[in-house]
Amino acid sequence: MREVNRLQEMEVFLAVMEEGSFSAAAVRRQMTPSAVSKMMTRLETRLGATLLRRTTRRVQVTDEGQAFARSARGVLAALDQAEREVGGGPVAGLVRIATSSAYANYILAPMLPRLLRAHPELDLELIVGDGITDMAGQPVDLAIRAGPLPDSTLQARSLGTTEVLTVRAPGAVAAQVGFAYPRRDPLWHGDTPRVRANDGATVTALAASGCGTARAGAFMLREALASGTLETVPGSAIGQEQFHVVYLGKATTLPARITAVVEFLTRNGRVDT
């Protein structure tokens, strides 16, 4: 049995409809007029409907042909969209980014308007939390990770290194503010905090409100240090923390929407600028 290329039939039918003749459609599709005519005859036979009325001067489209054309355009448009989403086409669609609240508030939020203006068809969803997201088991395209990266199948691009400082508000309570969960990087290990929170942005806000002394990345502290809301504790530089954007899959096969965001983050989303 002869294999039927139904997508090609749709494309040729639409060419005949738009050009108004088999010969013009043949030129457009780089086929012979005879091949176009035979393909349309096979299509009508299979559908059991007359799509085109042939006259000596022009091809006319029947009501059934008009209905088929609407459906064919929808099918071809859906195919184009599917190819754009997984291929190197226009930057369009949804990108889900798992990130800490600190990075989301201090780095991502101020620069995202530039990304959105550059790619009007791009949508973003931020999954905010300091916990490590299982990218293989969750609908996440990218993740921002702080600290050393464990061995894994994830691909990583550096977002720089931030100095970790110890800070407090003038006249702060003599207490320690810190994380409510254990951090993997030893530089965060120390005394048990009296006031605890599960994200870095809140830890910094608690310190700025006078709840005690806290450790935080320098990128979170610039404005508060400049305004005097926070001050560094003498000898407060306790180390440096690396940041990365990580993703699954090879860079050469990433959808255009993900590639665009990765490249934007590596250029503009560094924590050491």
Short mmCIF file of C-alpha atoms in Angstrom, two decimals, residues 13-271:
data_model
loop_
_atom_site.label_atom_id
_atom_site.label_comp_id
_atom_site.label_asym_id
_atom_site.label_seq_id
_atom_site.Cartn_x
_atom_site.Cartn_y
_atom_site.Cartn_z
CA PHE A 13 -3.67 21.83 -1.20
CA LEU A 14 -3.14 25.19 0.53
CA ALA A 15 -0.69 26.21 -2.20
CA VAL A 16 -3.28 25.39 -4.89
CA MET A 17 -5.93 27.32 -2.97
CA GLU A 18 -3.74 30.38 -2.47
CA GLU A 19 -2.21 30.41 -5.97
CA GLY A 20 -5.48 29.63 -7.76
CA SER A 21 -4.00 27.05 -10.19
CA PHE A 22 -2.12 23.77 -10.27
CA SER A 23 0.68 25.21 -12.38
CA ALA A 24 1.38 28.12 -10.00
CA ALA A 25 1.19 25.79 -7.00
CA ALA A 26 3.60 23.42 -8.76
CA VAL A 27 6.15 26.23 -9.21
CA ARG A 28 5.81 27.21 -5.55
CA ARG A 29 6.19 23.62 -4.35
CA GLN A 30 8.87 22.70 -6.91
CA MET A 31 6.70 19.95 -8.40
CA THR A 32 5.19 19.29 -11.83
CA PRO A 33 1.57 20.34 -12.50
CA SER A 34 0.76 16.68 -13.20
CA ALA A 35 2.12 15.62 -9.77
CA VAL A 36 0.06 18.32 -8.06
CA SER A 37 -3.11 17.28 -9.90
CA LYS A 38 -2.62 13.60 -9.06
CA MET A 39 -1.98 14.40 -5.39
CA MET A 40 -5.17 16.46 -5.14
CA THR A 41 -7.17 13.70 -6.80
CA ARG A 42 -5.82 11.14 -4.31
CA LEU A 43 -6.64 13.49 -1.43
CA GLU A 44 -10.23 14.00 -2.56
CA THR A 45 -10.67 10.26 -3.13
CA ARG A 46 -9.42 9.43 0.34
CA LEU A 47 -11.59 12.10 1.98
CA GLY A 48 -14.63 11.28 -0.15
CA ALA A 49 -15.21 14.96 -0.83
CA THR A 50 -14.69 17.43 -3.64
CA LEU A 51 -12.32 20.12 -2.42
CA LEU A 52 -11.51 21.83 -5.73
CA ARG A 53 -13.51 22.53 -8.88
CA ARG A 54 -11.29 22.63 -11.94
CA THR A 55 -12.13 25.00 -14.77
CA THR A 56 -10.14 25.87 -17.85
CA ARG A 57 -9.11 29.20 -16.34
CA ARG A 58 -8.97 28.74 -12.57
CA VAL A 59 -9.38 26.32 -9.68
CA GLN A 60 -12.28 27.11 -7.38
CA VAL A 61 -12.45 25.95 -3.75
CA THR A 62 -15.66 24.29 -2.56
CA ASP A 63 -17.25 24.78 0.87
CA GLU A 64 -15.73 21.44 1.88
CA GLY A 65 -12.38 22.70 0.63
CA GLN A 66 -12.68 25.86 2.72
CA ALA A 67 -13.40 23.78 5.82
CA PHE A 68 -10.47 21.49 5.09
CA ALA A 69 -8.21 24.52 4.59
CA ARG A 70 -9.09 25.89 8.04
CA SER A 71 -8.28 22.56 9.66
CA ALA A 72 -5.09 22.14 7.63
CA ARG A 73 -3.81 25.58 8.66
CA GLY A 74 -4.45 24.69 12.31
CA VAL A 75 -2.55 21.42 12.00
CA LEU A 76 0.44 23.05 10.28
CA ALA A 77 0.50 25.92 12.79
CA ALA A 78 0.52 23.43 15.68
CA LEU A 79 3.39 21.56 14.04
CA ASP A 80 5.35 24.80 13.62
CA GLN A 81 4.77 25.66 17.29
CA ALA A 82 5.94 22.20 18.42
CA GLU A 83 9.13 22.54 16.38
CA ARG A 84 9.79 26.04 17.74
CA GLU A 85 9.42 24.83 21.32
CA VAL A 86 11.99 22.06 20.97
CA GLY A 87 14.23 23.50 18.30
CA GLY A 88 16.30 26.54 17.58
CA GLY A 89 13.41 28.70 16.45
CA PRO A 90 12.06 31.91 17.98
CA VAL A 91 12.36 32.42 21.73
CA ALA A 92 8.80 31.73 22.83
CA GLY A 93 6.97 29.79 25.52
CA LEU A 94 7.31 29.23 29.26
CA VAL A 95 10.58 28.85 31.20
CA ARG A 96 10.32 27.69 34.83
CA ILE A 97 13.18 28.79 37.08
CA ALA A 98 13.74 27.38 40.58
CA THR A 99 15.60 29.95 42.67
CA SER A 100 16.19 31.14 46.20
CA SER A 101 14.26 34.14 47.42
CA ALA A 102 17.56 36.01 47.86
CA TYR A 103 18.61 35.58 44.24
CA ALA A 104 15.06 36.21 43.00
CA ASN A 105 14.72 39.50 44.88
CA TYR A 106 18.21 40.96 44.64
CA ILE A 107 19.43 39.72 41.24
CA LEU A 108 16.57 38.42 39.08
CA ALA A 109 13.81 40.94 39.70
CA PRO A 110 15.79 44.08 38.76
CA MET A 111 17.05 42.67 35.45
CA LEU A 112 14.04 40.69 34.19
CA PRO A 113 12.40 43.66 32.43
CA ARG A 114 15.32 43.66 29.95
CA LEU A 115 14.80 39.97 29.21
CA LEU A 116 11.06 40.40 28.75
CA ARG A 117 11.51 43.36 26.42
CA ALA A 118 14.07 41.43 24.36
CA HIS A 119 11.75 38.41 23.96
CA PRO A 120 8.06 39.48 23.90
CA GLU A 121 6.81 35.89 23.46
CA LEU A 122 8.72 34.53 26.46
CA ASP A 123 6.89 33.70 29.71
CA LEU A 124 8.61 33.07 33.05
CA GLU A 125 7.56 31.22 36.19
CA LEU A 126 9.71 31.52 39.33
CA ILE A 127 9.59 28.65 41.82
CA VAL A 128 10.99 30.36 44.90
CA GLY A 129 12.50 28.51 47.85
CA ASP A 130 15.88 27.73 49.36
CA GLY A 131 15.42 23.97 49.10
CA ILE A 132 17.16 22.06 46.31
CA THR A 133 14.65 21.22 43.59
CA ASP A 134 14.74 17.76 42.01
CA MET A 135 14.94 18.88 38.39
CA ALA A 136 14.44 15.35 37.04
CA GLY A 137 11.21 14.93 38.99
CA GLN A 138 9.73 18.45 38.80
CA PRO A 139 8.56 20.63 35.89
CA VAL A 140 11.58 22.94 36.18
CA ASP A 141 13.75 24.09 33.26
CA LEU A 142 16.53 25.89 35.15
CA ALA A 143 17.68 26.19 38.73
CA ILE A 144 19.91 28.69 40.53
CA ARG A 145 22.15 26.86 42.97
CA ALA A 146 24.41 28.32 45.68
CA GLY A 147 27.44 26.55 47.11
CA PRO A 148 29.45 23.59 45.83
CA LEU A 149 27.73 21.45 43.19
CA PRO A 150 27.48 17.72 43.87
CA ASP A 151 28.39 15.31 41.09
CA SER A 152 25.32 14.87 38.90
CA THR A 153 24.04 14.77 35.33
CA LEU A 154 23.21 18.48 35.52
CA GLN A 155 24.96 20.96 33.25
CA ALA A 156 26.17 24.13 35.01
CA ARG A 157 27.18 27.67 34.06
CA SER A 158 28.87 29.94 36.59
CA LEU A 159 27.09 33.01 37.95
CA GLY A 160 30.15 34.11 39.89
CA THR A 161 31.19 34.07 43.53
CA THR A 162 29.94 36.27 46.34
CA GLU A 163 31.72 37.11 49.57
CA VAL A 164 29.82 36.03 52.68
CA LEU A 165 29.81 38.70 55.41
CA THR A 166 28.67 38.83 59.01
CA VAL A 167 26.41 41.83 59.62
CA ARG A 168 24.12 43.38 62.20
CA ALA A 169 21.98 46.47 62.62
CA PRO A 170 23.26 49.26 64.88
CA GLY A 171 22.07 48.45 68.42
CA ALA A 172 20.98 44.94 67.43
CA VAL A 173 19.98 42.31 69.98
CA ALA A 174 22.91 40.14 71.07
CA ALA A 175 21.67 37.07 69.25
CA GLN A 176 22.42 35.04 66.16
CA VAL A 177 20.04 35.01 63.17
CA GLY A 178 20.41 32.11 60.73
CA PHE A 179 18.91 29.31 58.72
CA ALA A 180 16.28 26.89 59.97
CA TYR A 181 17.81 24.06 57.95
CA PRO A 182 21.40 22.75 57.64
CA ARG A 183 23.40 24.25 54.78
CA ARG A 184 25.71 21.93 52.81
CA ASP A 185 28.60 24.37 52.64
CA PRO A 186 30.69 24.32 55.87
CA LEU A 187 31.13 28.11 55.75
CA TRP A 188 27.55 28.43 57.05
CA HIS A 189 28.13 26.11 60.01
CA GLY A 190 28.46 27.74 63.45
CA ASP A 191 26.42 28.51 66.54
CA THR A 192 22.76 27.52 66.67
CA PRO A 193 20.76 30.65 65.73
CA ARG A 194 18.31 32.04 68.23
CA VAL A 195 16.14 33.38 65.38
CA ARG A 196 15.80 31.10 62.36
CA ALA A 197 14.22 31.37 58.90
CA ASN A 198 14.12 29.07 55.89
CA ASP A 199 15.39 31.56 53.30
CA GLY A 200 18.30 33.97 53.03
CA ALA A 201 16.26 37.05 52.15
CA THR A 202 14.29 36.71 55.39
CA VAL A 203 17.47 36.12 57.41
CA THR A 204 18.84 39.39 56.03
CA ALA A 205 15.58 41.25 56.73
CA LEU A 206 15.58 39.97 60.32
CA ALA A 207 19.13 41.21 60.81
CA ALA A 208 18.24 44.61 59.33
CA SER A 209 15.37 44.85 61.82
CA GLY A 210 17.77 44.42 64.74
CA CYS A 211 17.05 40.78 65.61
CA GLY A 212 20.74 39.88 65.79
CA THR A 213 23.87 39.10 63.85
CA ALA A 214 23.57 37.23 60.54
CA ARG A 215 25.65 35.93 57.67
CA ALA A 216 24.69 36.80 54.11
CA GLY A 217 26.05 37.09 50.61
CA ALA A 218 27.49 40.51 49.79
CA PHE A 219 25.14 40.96 46.80
CA MET A 220 22.21 41.09 49.25
CA LEU A 221 23.83 43.66 51.53
CA ARG A 222 24.93 46.51 49.24
CA GLU A 223 22.01 48.87 49.80
CA ALA A 224 21.65 48.13 53.52
CA LEU A 225 25.37 48.66 54.13
CA ALA A 226 25.40 51.86 52.07
CA SER A 227 22.41 53.30 53.95
CA GLY A 228 23.69 52.25 57.38
CA THR A 229 20.77 49.92 58.04
CA LEU A 230 23.35 47.16 58.49
CA GLU A 231 27.01 47.26 59.44
CA THR A 232 29.70 44.66 59.07
CA VAL A 233 31.08 42.98 62.16
CA PRO A 234 34.89 43.50 62.35
CA GLY A 235 36.68 40.55 60.73
CA SER A 236 33.36 39.49 59.24
CA ALA A 237 34.45 38.05 55.89
CA ILE A 238 34.07 34.33 56.52
CA GLY A 239 34.43 32.98 52.98
CA GLN A 240 33.02 32.92 49.47
CA GLU A 241 30.02 31.15 47.95
CA GLN A 242 29.69 30.08 44.33
CA PHE A 243 26.48 30.45 42.32
CA HIS A 244 25.51 28.48 39.20
CA VAL A 245 22.61 28.15 36.82
CA VAL A 246 22.01 24.44 36.21
CA TYR A 247 19.90 22.54 33.71
CA LEU A 248 19.34 19.09 32.27
CA GLY A 249 20.53 18.21 28.78
CA LYS A 250 23.25 19.37 26.43
CA ALA A 251 23.48 23.03 25.47
CA THR A 252 23.35 22.11 21.77
CA THR A 253 19.91 20.52 22.11
CA LEU A 254 18.21 22.94 24.51
CA PRO A 255 15.04 24.68 23.30
CA ALA A 256 15.65 28.25 22.19
CA ARG A 257 13.60 29.63 25.11
CA ILE A 258 15.87 27.93 27.67
CA THR A 259 19.09 28.78 25.83
CA ALA A 260 18.10 32.46 25.73
CA VAL A 261 17.49 32.57 29.50
CA VAL A 262 20.71 30.70 30.32
CA GLU A 263 22.76 33.08 28.18
CA PHE A 264 21.02 36.11 29.67
CA LEU A 265 21.67 34.91 33.24
CA THR A 266 25.34 34.15 32.64
CA ARG A 267 25.84 37.64 31.18
CA ASN A 268 23.64 39.69 33.51
CA GLY A 269 22.80 37.60 36.57
CA ARG A 270 26.19 37.33 38.22
CA VAL A 271 26.45 37.77 41.98
#
